[in-house]
């Protein structure tokens, strides 16, 4: 008999949710992470992530987002944590931009409540923003932000309370699978189980080399600025989350001052970072990077950048088409993988946990995940 029903490698956003959902279903679960709980070494930190349902990336994501919003409410209730702030969200750009046109397509296809705003209406409703006259926006009142740290902490707390065994500061060295189950070797010992869930984040190239999928790790920087005149106009009841695409297709995004005015407001570029590995990422944010971000934001936000407060790095794990990988491993039926979230995955955390639990316990899922089959990238079915 195996030591556990399921081992979960990686206890960040997706892994913590998987560990909870599996334990909730009566599984004997071992979760393993190479760092301390709720760490800042991967992709599940930085205080805030945008969540939205009018999804410009592809309308196929929307059913998962509808379910994710339902599940966030349950996680907050069951854990007592505040995770989701429904401050509204605005997608800004020219009418034919991917950000606006793609969001509108999803909103119309799935009947998501939204408004279209011209430049004058954007300025009137949100004085913190000064779009050009030829820019418009889709406003989604049900959008907002989630705290990655609060989410990971809540899922880990609920998993442990339900009976999961969680190991931290324990590095996975290798894993194998055969007809008898799976074996995971770590810096502390060997463990066996019937099945394995791998949520490796930026460590996907090492832990999933046999998957045959090309993953690119991209360094990203998050910046916090204190606006001129104070942060009050950026409070969540006045200022939404946003993604703003310029005429050249470059996107940046930002948040309200949702923690405290002293914490400032957060902005960042969406993609375009240096290629790295978890071992080689430059954790230092350089003055010229701050200047580039400040100059970019200044064009559309009259009281930003103001004073630079701080910055932090994280990593995107990108696939070639920027869609996720969620499936059983094509070579090992005992192994389920969730990776390649390409900088837009965190809003899906609770529903991905549910999907992974389905794949382990039922062998399939009713959720629509065909888009995330790795065969689209490898040609192997």
CSV table of C-alpha atoms in Angstrom, one decimal:
chain,number,residue,atom,x,y,z
A,1,UNK,CA,0.0,0.0,0.0
A,2,UNK,CA,1.3,3.4,-0.9
A,3,UNK,CA,2.1,5.9,1.8
A,4,UNK,CA,-0.4,8.4,0.4
A,5,UNK,CA,-3.2,8.6,-2.0
A,6,UNK,CA,-1.8,11.7,-3.7
A,7,UNK,CA,1.4,13.7,-3.5
A,8,UNK,CA,1.2,17.4,-4.6
A,9,UNK,CA,4.5,19.0,-5.6
A,10,UNK,CA,4.5,22.8,-5.3
A,11,UNK,CA,2.3,24.6,-2.8
A,12,UNK,CA,1.9,28.0,-4.4
A,13,UNK,CA,-1.4,29.2,-5.9
A,14,UNK,CA,-2.4,26.0,-7.8
A,15,UNK,CA,-0.8,23.4,-5.6
A,16,UNK,CA,-2.3,24.8,-2.4
A,17,UNK,CA,-5.7,24.7,-3.9
A,18,UNK,CA,-5.2,21.2,-5.2
A,19,UNK,CA,-4.0,20.0,-1.8
A,20,UNK,CA,-7.1,21.4,-0.2
A,21,UNK,CA,-9.6,20.1,-2.7
A,22,UNK,CA,-8.1,16.6,-2.7
A,23,UNK,CA,-8.0,16.4,1.1
A,24,UNK,CA,-11.6,17.7,1.2
A,25,UNK,CA,-12.6,14.7,-0.9
A,26,UNK,CA,-11.1,12.3,1.6
A,27,UNK,CA,-7.7,11.7,0.0
A,28,UNK,CA,-4.6,11.1,2.1
A,29,UNK,CA,-2.5,14.0,0.7
A,30,UNK,CA,1.2,14.9,1.1
A,31,UNK,CA,2.1,18.4,-0.1
A,32,UNK,CA,5.7,19.4,-0.6
A,33,UNK,CA,7.2,22.8,-1.3
A,34,UNK,CA,10.9,23.7,-1.4
A,35,UNK,CA,10.3,27.0,0.4
A,36,UNK,CA,8.5,28.2,3.5
A,37,UNK,CA,4.7,28.6,3.2
A,38,UNK,CA,3.4,31.7,1.4
A,39,UNK,CA,6.9,32.6,0.0
A,40,UNK,CA,7.9,35.2,-2.5
A,41,UNK,CA,10.3,33.2,-4.6
A,42,UNK,CA,7.9,32.1,-7.4
A,43,UNK,CA,4.8,33.6,-8.9
A,44,UNK,CA,2.2,33.8,-6.0
A,45,UNK,CA,3.2,37.0,-4.2
A,46,UNK,CA,3.1,40.8,-4.6
A,47,UNK,CA,-0.1,41.6,-2.8
A,48,UNK,CA,-2.6,41.7,-5.7
A,49,UNK,CA,-3.7,40.0,-8.9
A,50,UNK,CA,-6.4,41.1,-11.3
A,51,UNK,CA,-9.5,39.0,-11.6
A,52,UNK,CA,-12.0,39.5,-14.4
A,53,UNK,CA,-14.5,37.6,-16.5
A,54,UNK,CA,-14.7,39.6,-19.8
A,55,UNK,CA,-11.6,37.8,-20.8
A,56,UNK,CA,-9.7,39.1,-23.8
A,57,UNK,CA,-7.3,36.1,-24.0
A,58,UNK,CA,-10.1,33.7,-25.2
A,59,UNK,CA,-13.8,33.4,-24.5
A,60,UNK,CA,-13.1,29.7,-23.7
A,61,UNK,CA,-11.8,30.7,-20.3
A,62,UNK,CA,-15.0,32.4,-19.2
A,63,UNK,CA,-16.8,29.3,-17.8
A,64,UNK,CA,-13.8,28.6,-15.6
A,65,UNK,CA,-13.9,32.2,-14.4
A,66,UNK,CA,-17.5,32.1,-13.6
A,67,UNK,CA,-16.9,29.1,-11.4
A,68,UNK,CA,-13.7,30.7,-9.9
A,69,UNK,CA,-15.7,33.7,-8.6
A,70,UNK,CA,-18.2,31.3,-6.9
A,71,UNK,CA,-15.3,29.4,-5.3
A,72,UNK,CA,-13.5,32.5,-4.0
A,73,UNK,CA,-16.6,33.3,-1.9
A,74,UNK,CA,-16.5,29.8,-0.4
A,75,UNK,CA,-12.8,30.0,0.4
A,76,UNK,CA,-13.2,33.4,2.1
A,77,UNK,CA,-16.2,32.1,4.1
A,78,UNK,CA,-14.5,28.8,5.2
A,79,UNK,CA,-11.1,30.3,6.0
A,80,UNK,CA,-12.2,33.6,7.4
A,81,UNK,CA,-9.7,35.4,5.1
A,82,UNK,CA,-10.3,38.4,2.9
A,83,UNK,CA,-9.1,37.5,-0.5
A,84,UNK,CA,-11.4,39.1,-3.2
A,85,UNK,CA,-12.0,42.8,-3.5
A,86,UNK,CA,-14.7,43.6,-6.1
A,87,UNK,CA,-13.5,47.1,-6.9
A,88,UNK,CA,-14.4,46.8,-10.6
A,89,UNK,CA,-12.1,46.6,-13.6
A,90,UNK,CA,-11.5,48.7,-16.7
A,91,UNK,CA,-9.9,47.6,-20.0
A,92,UNK,CA,-8.6,50.6,-21.9
A,93,UNK,CA,-7.3,50.9,-25.5
A,94,UNK,CA,-8.3,51.7,-29.0
A,95,UNK,CA,-11.5,50.1,-30.1
A,96,UNK,CA,-9.6,47.4,-32.2
A,97,UNK,CA,-7.0,46.7,-29.5
A,98,UNK,CA,-6.9,43.1,-28.2
A,99,UNK,CA,-7.6,44.4,-24.7
A,100,UNK,CA,-10.8,46.1,-25.6
A,101,UNK,CA,-12.1,44.1,-28.6
A,102,UNK,CA,-11.2,40.8,-26.9
A,103,UNK,CA,-12.9,41.7,-23.7
A,104,UNK,CA,-16.0,42.9,-25.5
A,105,UNK,CA,-16.2,39.6,-27.4
A,106,UNK,CA,-16.1,37.5,-24.2
A,107,UNK,CA,-18.6,39.8,-22.5
A,108,UNK,CA,-21.1,39.6,-25.4
A,109,UNK,CA,-20.7,35.8,-25.8
A,110,UNK,CA,-21.2,35.0,-22.1
A,111,UNK,CA,-23.6,37.9,-21.3
A,112,UNK,CA,-21.2,39.4,-18.7
A,113,UNK,CA,-22.5,42.8,-17.4
A,114,UNK,CA,-20.3,45.6,-18.8
A,115,UNK,CA,-20.3,49.1,-20.0
A,116,UNK,CA,-18.5,50.7,-22.9
A,117,UNK,CA,-17.0,54.1,-22.1
A,118,UNK,CA,-15.6,56.8,-24.4
A,119,UNK,CA,-12.5,58.8,-23.4
A,120,UNK,CA,-14.6,61.6,-21.9
A,121,UNK,CA,-16.6,59.2,-19.7
A,122,UNK,CA,-13.4,57.5,-18.5
A,123,UNK,CA,-12.0,60.8,-17.4
A,124,UNK,CA,-15.3,61.8,-15.7
A,125,UNK,CA,-15.8,58.5,-13.9
A,126,UNK,CA,-12.1,57.9,-13.0
A,127,UNK,CA,-10.2,61.2,-12.7
A,128,UNK,CA,-7.0,59.2,-12.0
A,129,UNK,CA,-7.0,58.3,-15.7
A,130,UNK,CA,-6.4,60.5,-18.7
A,131,UNK,CA,-6.9,58.4,-21.9
A,132,UNK,CA,-6.3,59.8,-25.4
A,133,UNK,CA,-9.4,61.0,-27.3
A,134,UNK,CA,-9.4,57.9,-29.5
A,135,UNK,CA,-9.2,55.4,-26.6
A,136,UNK,CA,-12.3,53.7,-25.2
A,137,UNK,CA,-12.8,51.2,-22.4
A,138,UNK,CA,-14.8,48.2,-21.3
A,139,UNK,CA,-15.8,48.5,-17.6
A,140,UNK,CA,-16.7,45.3,-15.8
A,141,UNK,CA,-18.2,46.0,-12.3
A,142,UNK,CA,-17.8,42.4,-11.2
A,143,UNK,CA,-14.0,42.5,-11.7
A,144,UNK,CA,-11.5,43.2,-9.0
A,145,UNK,CA,-8.4,41.9,-7.3
A,146,UNK,CA,-7.4,38.9,-5.3
A,147,UNK,CA,-4.5,38.7,-2.8
A,148,UNK,CA,-2.2,35.8,-3.8
A,149,UNK,CA,-0.7,35.6,-0.3
A,150,UNK,CA,-4.1,35.4,1.3
A,151,UNK,CA,-5.3,32.8,-1.2
A,152,UNK,CA,-2.3,30.5,-0.7
A,153,UNK,CA,-2.4,30.9,3.1
A,154,UNK,CA,-6.2,30.2,3.2
A,155,UNK,CA,-5.9,27.1,1.0
A,156,UNK,CA,-3.0,25.8,3.0
A,157,UNK,CA,-4.8,26.4,6.2
A,158,UNK,CA,-7.9,24.6,5.0
A,159,UNK,CA,-5.9,21.7,3.6
A,160,UNK,CA,-4.1,21.2,6.9
A,161,UNK,CA,-7.3,21.5,8.8
A,162,UNK,CA,-8.9,18.8,6.6
A,163,UNK,CA,-5.9,16.5,7.2
A,164,UNK,CA,-3.3,17.1,4.6
A,165,UNK,CA,0.3,16.6,5.6
A,166,UNK,CA,2.3,19.6,4.3
A,167,UNK,CA,6.1,19.7,4.1
A,168,UNK,CA,8.0,23.0,3.6
A,169,UNK,CA,11.6,23.8,3.0
A,170,UNK,CA,11.9,20.4,1.3
A,171,UNK,CA,13.2,20.3,-2.3
A,172,UNK,CA,12.0,17.7,-4.7
A,173,UNK,CA,14.9,16.1,-6.5
A,174,UNK,CA,13.1,13.6,-8.8
A,175,UNK,CA,9.9,11.7,-9.3
A,176,UNK,CA,9.1,8.4,-11.1
A,177,UNK,CA,5.9,6.7,-12.0
A,178,UNK,CA,5.1,3.1,-12.9
A,179,UNK,CA,2.2,0.6,-12.7
A,180,UNK,CA,2.5,0.5,-8.9
A,181,UNK,CA,2.2,4.2,-8.4
A,182,UNK,CA,4.6,7.1,-8.0
A,183,UNK,CA,7.7,7.8,-6.0
A,184,UNK,CA,9.0,11.2,-5.1
A,185,UNK,CA,12.6,11.8,-3.9
A,186,UNK,CA,13.3,14.9,-1.9
A,187,UNK,CA,16.1,16.4,0.1
A,188,UNK,CA,14.5,14.8,3.1
A,189,UNK,CA,13.7,11.3,1.9
A,190,UNK,CA,11.5,9.2,-0.4
A,191,UNK,CA,7.7,9.1,-0.5
A,192,UNK,CA,5.2,6.9,-2.4
A,193,UNK,CA,1.6,7.4,-3.5
A,194,UNK,CA,-0.9,6.2,-5.9
A,195,UNK,CA,-1.0,9.5,-7.9
A,196,UNK,CA,1.0,12.7,-8.2
A,197,UNK,CA,0.0,16.3,-8.9
A,198,UNK,CA,2.8,18.5,-10.2
A,199,UNK,CA,2.3,22.3,-9.9
A,200,UNK,CA,5.8,23.5,-10.5
A,201,UNK,CA,5.5,27.1,-11.4
A,202,UNK,CA,8.8,28.4,-12.8
A,203,UNK,CA,10.4,25.0,-12.1
A,204,UNK,CA,8.4,23.3,-14.8
A,205,UNK,CA,11.4,23.0,-17.2
A,206,UNK,CA,13.2,20.9,-14.6
A,207,UNK,CA,10.3,18.8,-13.1
A,208,UNK,CA,8.5,18.3,-16.4
A,209,UNK,CA,11.3,17.9,-18.9
A,210,UNK,CA,9.6,14.7,-20.3
A,211,UNK,CA,6.4,16.5,-21.0
A,212,UNK,CA,7.8,17.8,-24.2
A,213,UNK,CA,6.4,21.3,-23.8
A,214,UNK,CA,8.7,24.3,-24.2
A,215,UNK,CA,8.4,26.6,-21.2
A,216,UNK,CA,10.0,30.1,-21.1
A,217,UNK,CA,10.6,31.7,-17.7
A,218,UNK,CA,10.2,35.5,-17.8
A,219,UNK,CA,11.3,38.0,-15.2
A,220,UNK,CA,8.6,40.4,-14.2
A,221,UNK,CA,8.8,43.5,-12.0
A,222,UNK,CA,6.0,45.0,-9.8
A,223,UNK,CA,6.3,48.6,-8.8
A,224,UNK,CA,4.6,50.7,-6.1
A,225,UNK,CA,4.4,54.5,-6.3
A,226,UNK,CA,2.9,57.1,-3.9
A,227,UNK,CA,0.7,59.4,-6.1
A,228,UNK,CA,1.1,63.1,-6.1
A,229,UNK,CA,-1.5,64.6,-3.8
A,230,UNK,CA,-2.0,61.4,-1.9
A,231,UNK,CA,-3.6,58.0,-2.5
A,232,UNK,CA,-7.2,58.8,-1.6
A,233,UNK,CA,-8.4,59.1,-5.3
A,234,UNK,CA,-7.0,55.6,-5.8
A,235,UNK,CA,-9.0,53.9,-3.0
A,236,UNK,CA,-11.0,50.9,-4.2
A,237,UNK,CA,-14.3,52.7,-4.1
A,238,UNK,CA,-13.0,55.2,-6.5
A,239,UNK,CA,-10.4,53.5,-8.6
A,240,UNK,CA,-10.7,50.1,-10.4
A,241,UNK,CA,-8.1,47.6,-11.5
A,242,UNK,CA,-7.1,48.2,-15.1
A,243,UNK,CA,-5.2,46.9,-18.1
A,244,UNK,CA,-4.2,49.6,-20.6
A,245,UNK,CA,-3.0,48.9,-24.1
A,246,UNK,CA,-1.2,51.6,-26.0
A,247,UNK,CA,-1.2,52.2,-29.8
A,248,UNK,CA,1.8,49.8,-30.2
A,249,UNK,CA,0.2,46.9,-28.3
A,250,UNK,CA,2.2,47.3,-25.1
A,251,UNK,CA,0.1,46.7,-22.0
A,252,UNK,CA,0.5,47.8,-18.5
A,253,UNK,CA,-1.8,47.2,-15.6
A,254,UNK,CA,-2.5,48.5,-12.1
A,255,UNK,CA,-4.5,48.4,-8.9
A,256,UNK,CA,-6.2,50.7,-6.4
A,257,UNK,CA,-4.6,51.5,-3.0
A,258,UNK,CA,-6.3,48.6,-1.4
A,259,UNK,CA,-4.1,47.9,1.6
A,260,UNK,CA,-3.4,51.3,3.0
A,261,UNK,CA,-2.6,54.8,1.5
A,262,UNK,CA,0.9,54.5,2.8
A,263,UNK,CA,1.4,51.3,0.7
A,264,UNK,CA,0.9,53.4,-2.5
A,265,UNK,CA,-0.5,52.0,-5.7
A,266,UNK,CA,0.9,49.1,-7.8
A,267,UNK,CA,1.6,49.1,-11.5
A,268,UNK,CA,3.5,46.8,-13.8
A,269,UNK,CA,4.0,45.9,-17.5
A,270,UNK,CA,2.2,42.9,-18.8
A,271,UNK,CA,4.9,40.8,-20.4
A,272,UNK,CA,8.1,41.9,-22.0
A,273,UNK,CA,10.5,40.9,-19.2
A,274,UNK,CA,14.0,39.3,-19.5
A,275,UNK,CA,14.2,35.5,-20.0
A,276,UNK,CA,15.6,33.8,-16.9
A,277,UNK,CA,15.5,30.7,-14.7
A,278,UNK,CA,14.6,30.5,-11.0
A,279,UNK,CA,18.3,30.3,-10.4
A,280,UNK,CA,19.5,33.1,-12.6
A,281,UNK,CA,16.7,35.7,-12.1
A,282,UNK,CA,18.0,39.1,-11.2
A,283,UNK,CA,16.1,40.0,-8.0
A,284,UNK,CA,17.5,43.6,-8.0
A,285,UNK,CA,15.3,46.2,-9.6
A,286,UNK,CA,17.5,48.8,-11.3
A,287,UNK,CA,16.9,52.6,-11.5
A,288,UNK,CA,16.5,52.6,-15.2
A,289,UNK,CA,13.7,50.0,-14.9
A,290,UNK,CA,11.9,52.3,-12.4
A,291,UNK,CA,12.4,55.2,-14.8
A,292,UNK,CA,10.9,53.3,-17.8
A,293,UNK,CA,7.9,52.3,-15.8
A,294,UNK,CA,7.4,55.8,-14.4
A,295,UNK,CA,7.6,57.4,-17.9
A,296,UNK,CA,5.1,54.9,-19.3
A,297,UNK,CA,2.6,55.4,-16.5
A,298,UNK,CA,2.9,59.2,-16.6
A,299,UNK,CA,1.3,59.4,-20.0
A,300,UNK,CA,-2.1,58.3,-18.8
A,301,UNK,CA,-2.2,58.8,-15.1
A,302,UNK,CA,-1.8,62.5,-14.2
A,303,UNK,CA,-0.8,62.0,-10.5
A,304,UNK,CA,1.4,59.0,-11.2
A,305,UNK,CA,4.2,58.0,-10.8
A,306,UNK,CA,4.7,60.4,-8.0
A,307,UNK,CA,7.3,59.0,-5.6
A,308,UNK,CA,8.7,55.6,-6.1
A,309,UNK,CA,8.3,53.4,-3.0
A,310,UNK,CA,9.5,49.9,-3.8
A,311,UNK,CA,9.5,47.1,-6.3
A,312,UNK,CA,9.5,43.3,-6.4
A,313,UNK,CA,10.3,40.6,-8.9
A,314,UNK,CA,8.3,37.5,-9.8
A,315,UNK,CA,8.3,35.0,-12.7
A,316,UNK,CA,5.9,34.2,-15.6
A,317,UNK,CA,6.1,30.6,-16.9
A,318,UNK,CA,5.0,31.0,-20.5
A,319,UNK,CA,3.9,28.5,-23.1
A,320,UNK,CA,4.4,29.3,-26.8
A,321,UNK,CA,0.7,30.2,-27.2
A,322,UNK,CA,0.3,31.6,-23.7
A,323,UNK,CA,-2.5,29.2,-22.8
A,324,UNK,CA,-2.2,26.9,-19.8
A,325,UNK,CA,-1.2,23.2,-19.5
A,326,UNK,CA,-3.7,21.2,-17.3
A,327,UNK,CA,-4.0,17.5,-18.0
A,328,UNK,CA,-2.9,14.0,-17.2
A,329,UNK,CA,0.7,13.5,-18.2
A,330,UNK,CA,0.6,11.9,-21.6
A,331,UNK,CA,3.2,9.3,-20.6
A,332,UNK,CA,2.1,8.6,-17.0
A,333,UNK,CA,-1.5,8.2,-16.3
A,334,UNK,CA,-0.8,8.4,-12.5
A,335,UNK,CA,0.5,12.0,-12.9
A,336,UNK,CA,-1.5,15.2,-13.3
A,337,UNK,CA,0.2,18.5,-14.3
A,338,UNK,CA,-0.8,22.1,-14.0
A,339,UNK,CA,1.7,24.6,-15.3
A,340,UNK,CA,2.5,27.3,-17.9
A,341,UNK,CA,0.0,29.8,-16.6
A,342,UNK,CA,1.8,32.5,-18.6
A,343,UNK,CA,1.1,35.5,-16.4
A,344,UNK,CA,-2.7,35.3,-16.3
A,345,UNK,CA,-3.4,32.3,-14.2
A,346,UNK,CA,-3.9,33.3,-10.6
A,347,UNK,CA,-7.5,34.3,-11.0
A,348,UNK,CA,-8.2,30.7,-11.8
A,349,UNK,CA,-6.7,29.2,-8.7
A,350,UNK,CA,-9.8,27.9,-6.9
A,351,UNK,CA,-11.2,26.3,-10.1
A,352,UNK,CA,-7.9,24.8,-11.1
A,353,UNK,CA,-7.8,23.2,-7.6
A,354,UNK,CA,-11.2,21.7,-8.3
A,355,UNK,CA,-10.2,20.5,-11.8
A,356,UNK,CA,-7.0,18.8,-10.5
A,357,UNK,CA,-9.1,17.1,-7.8
A,358,UNK,CA,-11.5,15.9,-10.5
A,359,UNK,CA,-8.7,14.5,-12.6
A,360,UNK,CA,-7.2,12.6,-9.7
A,361,UNK,CA,-10.4,11.2,-8.2
A,362,UNK,CA,-12.6,10.9,-11.2
A,363,UNK,CA,-10.1,10.6,-14.1
A,364,UNK,CA,-11.9,13.4,-15.9
A,365,UNK,CA,-13.5,16.7,-15.3
A,366,UNK,CA,-16.7,18.4,-16.4
A,367,UNK,CA,-14.9,21.7,-16.6
A,368,UNK,CA,-13.9,22.8,-20.1
A,369,UNK,CA,-10.1,22.3,-20.3
A,370,UNK,CA,-9.6,21.1,-23.8
A,371,UNK,CA,-7.7,24.3,-24.6
A,372,UNK,CA,-5.0,23.3,-22.1
A,373,UNK,CA,-4.1,19.9,-23.5
A,374,UNK,CA,-0.3,19.7,-23.9
A,375,UNK,CA,-0.8,17.8,-27.2
A,376,UNK,CA,-1.5,21.1,-28.9
A,377,UNK,CA,2.1,22.0,-28.2
A,378,UNK,CA,3.8,18.6,-28.7
A,379,UNK,CA,1.7,16.9,-31.4
A,380,UNK,CA,1.7,13.8,-29.2
A,381,UNK,CA,-1.7,12.3,-28.4
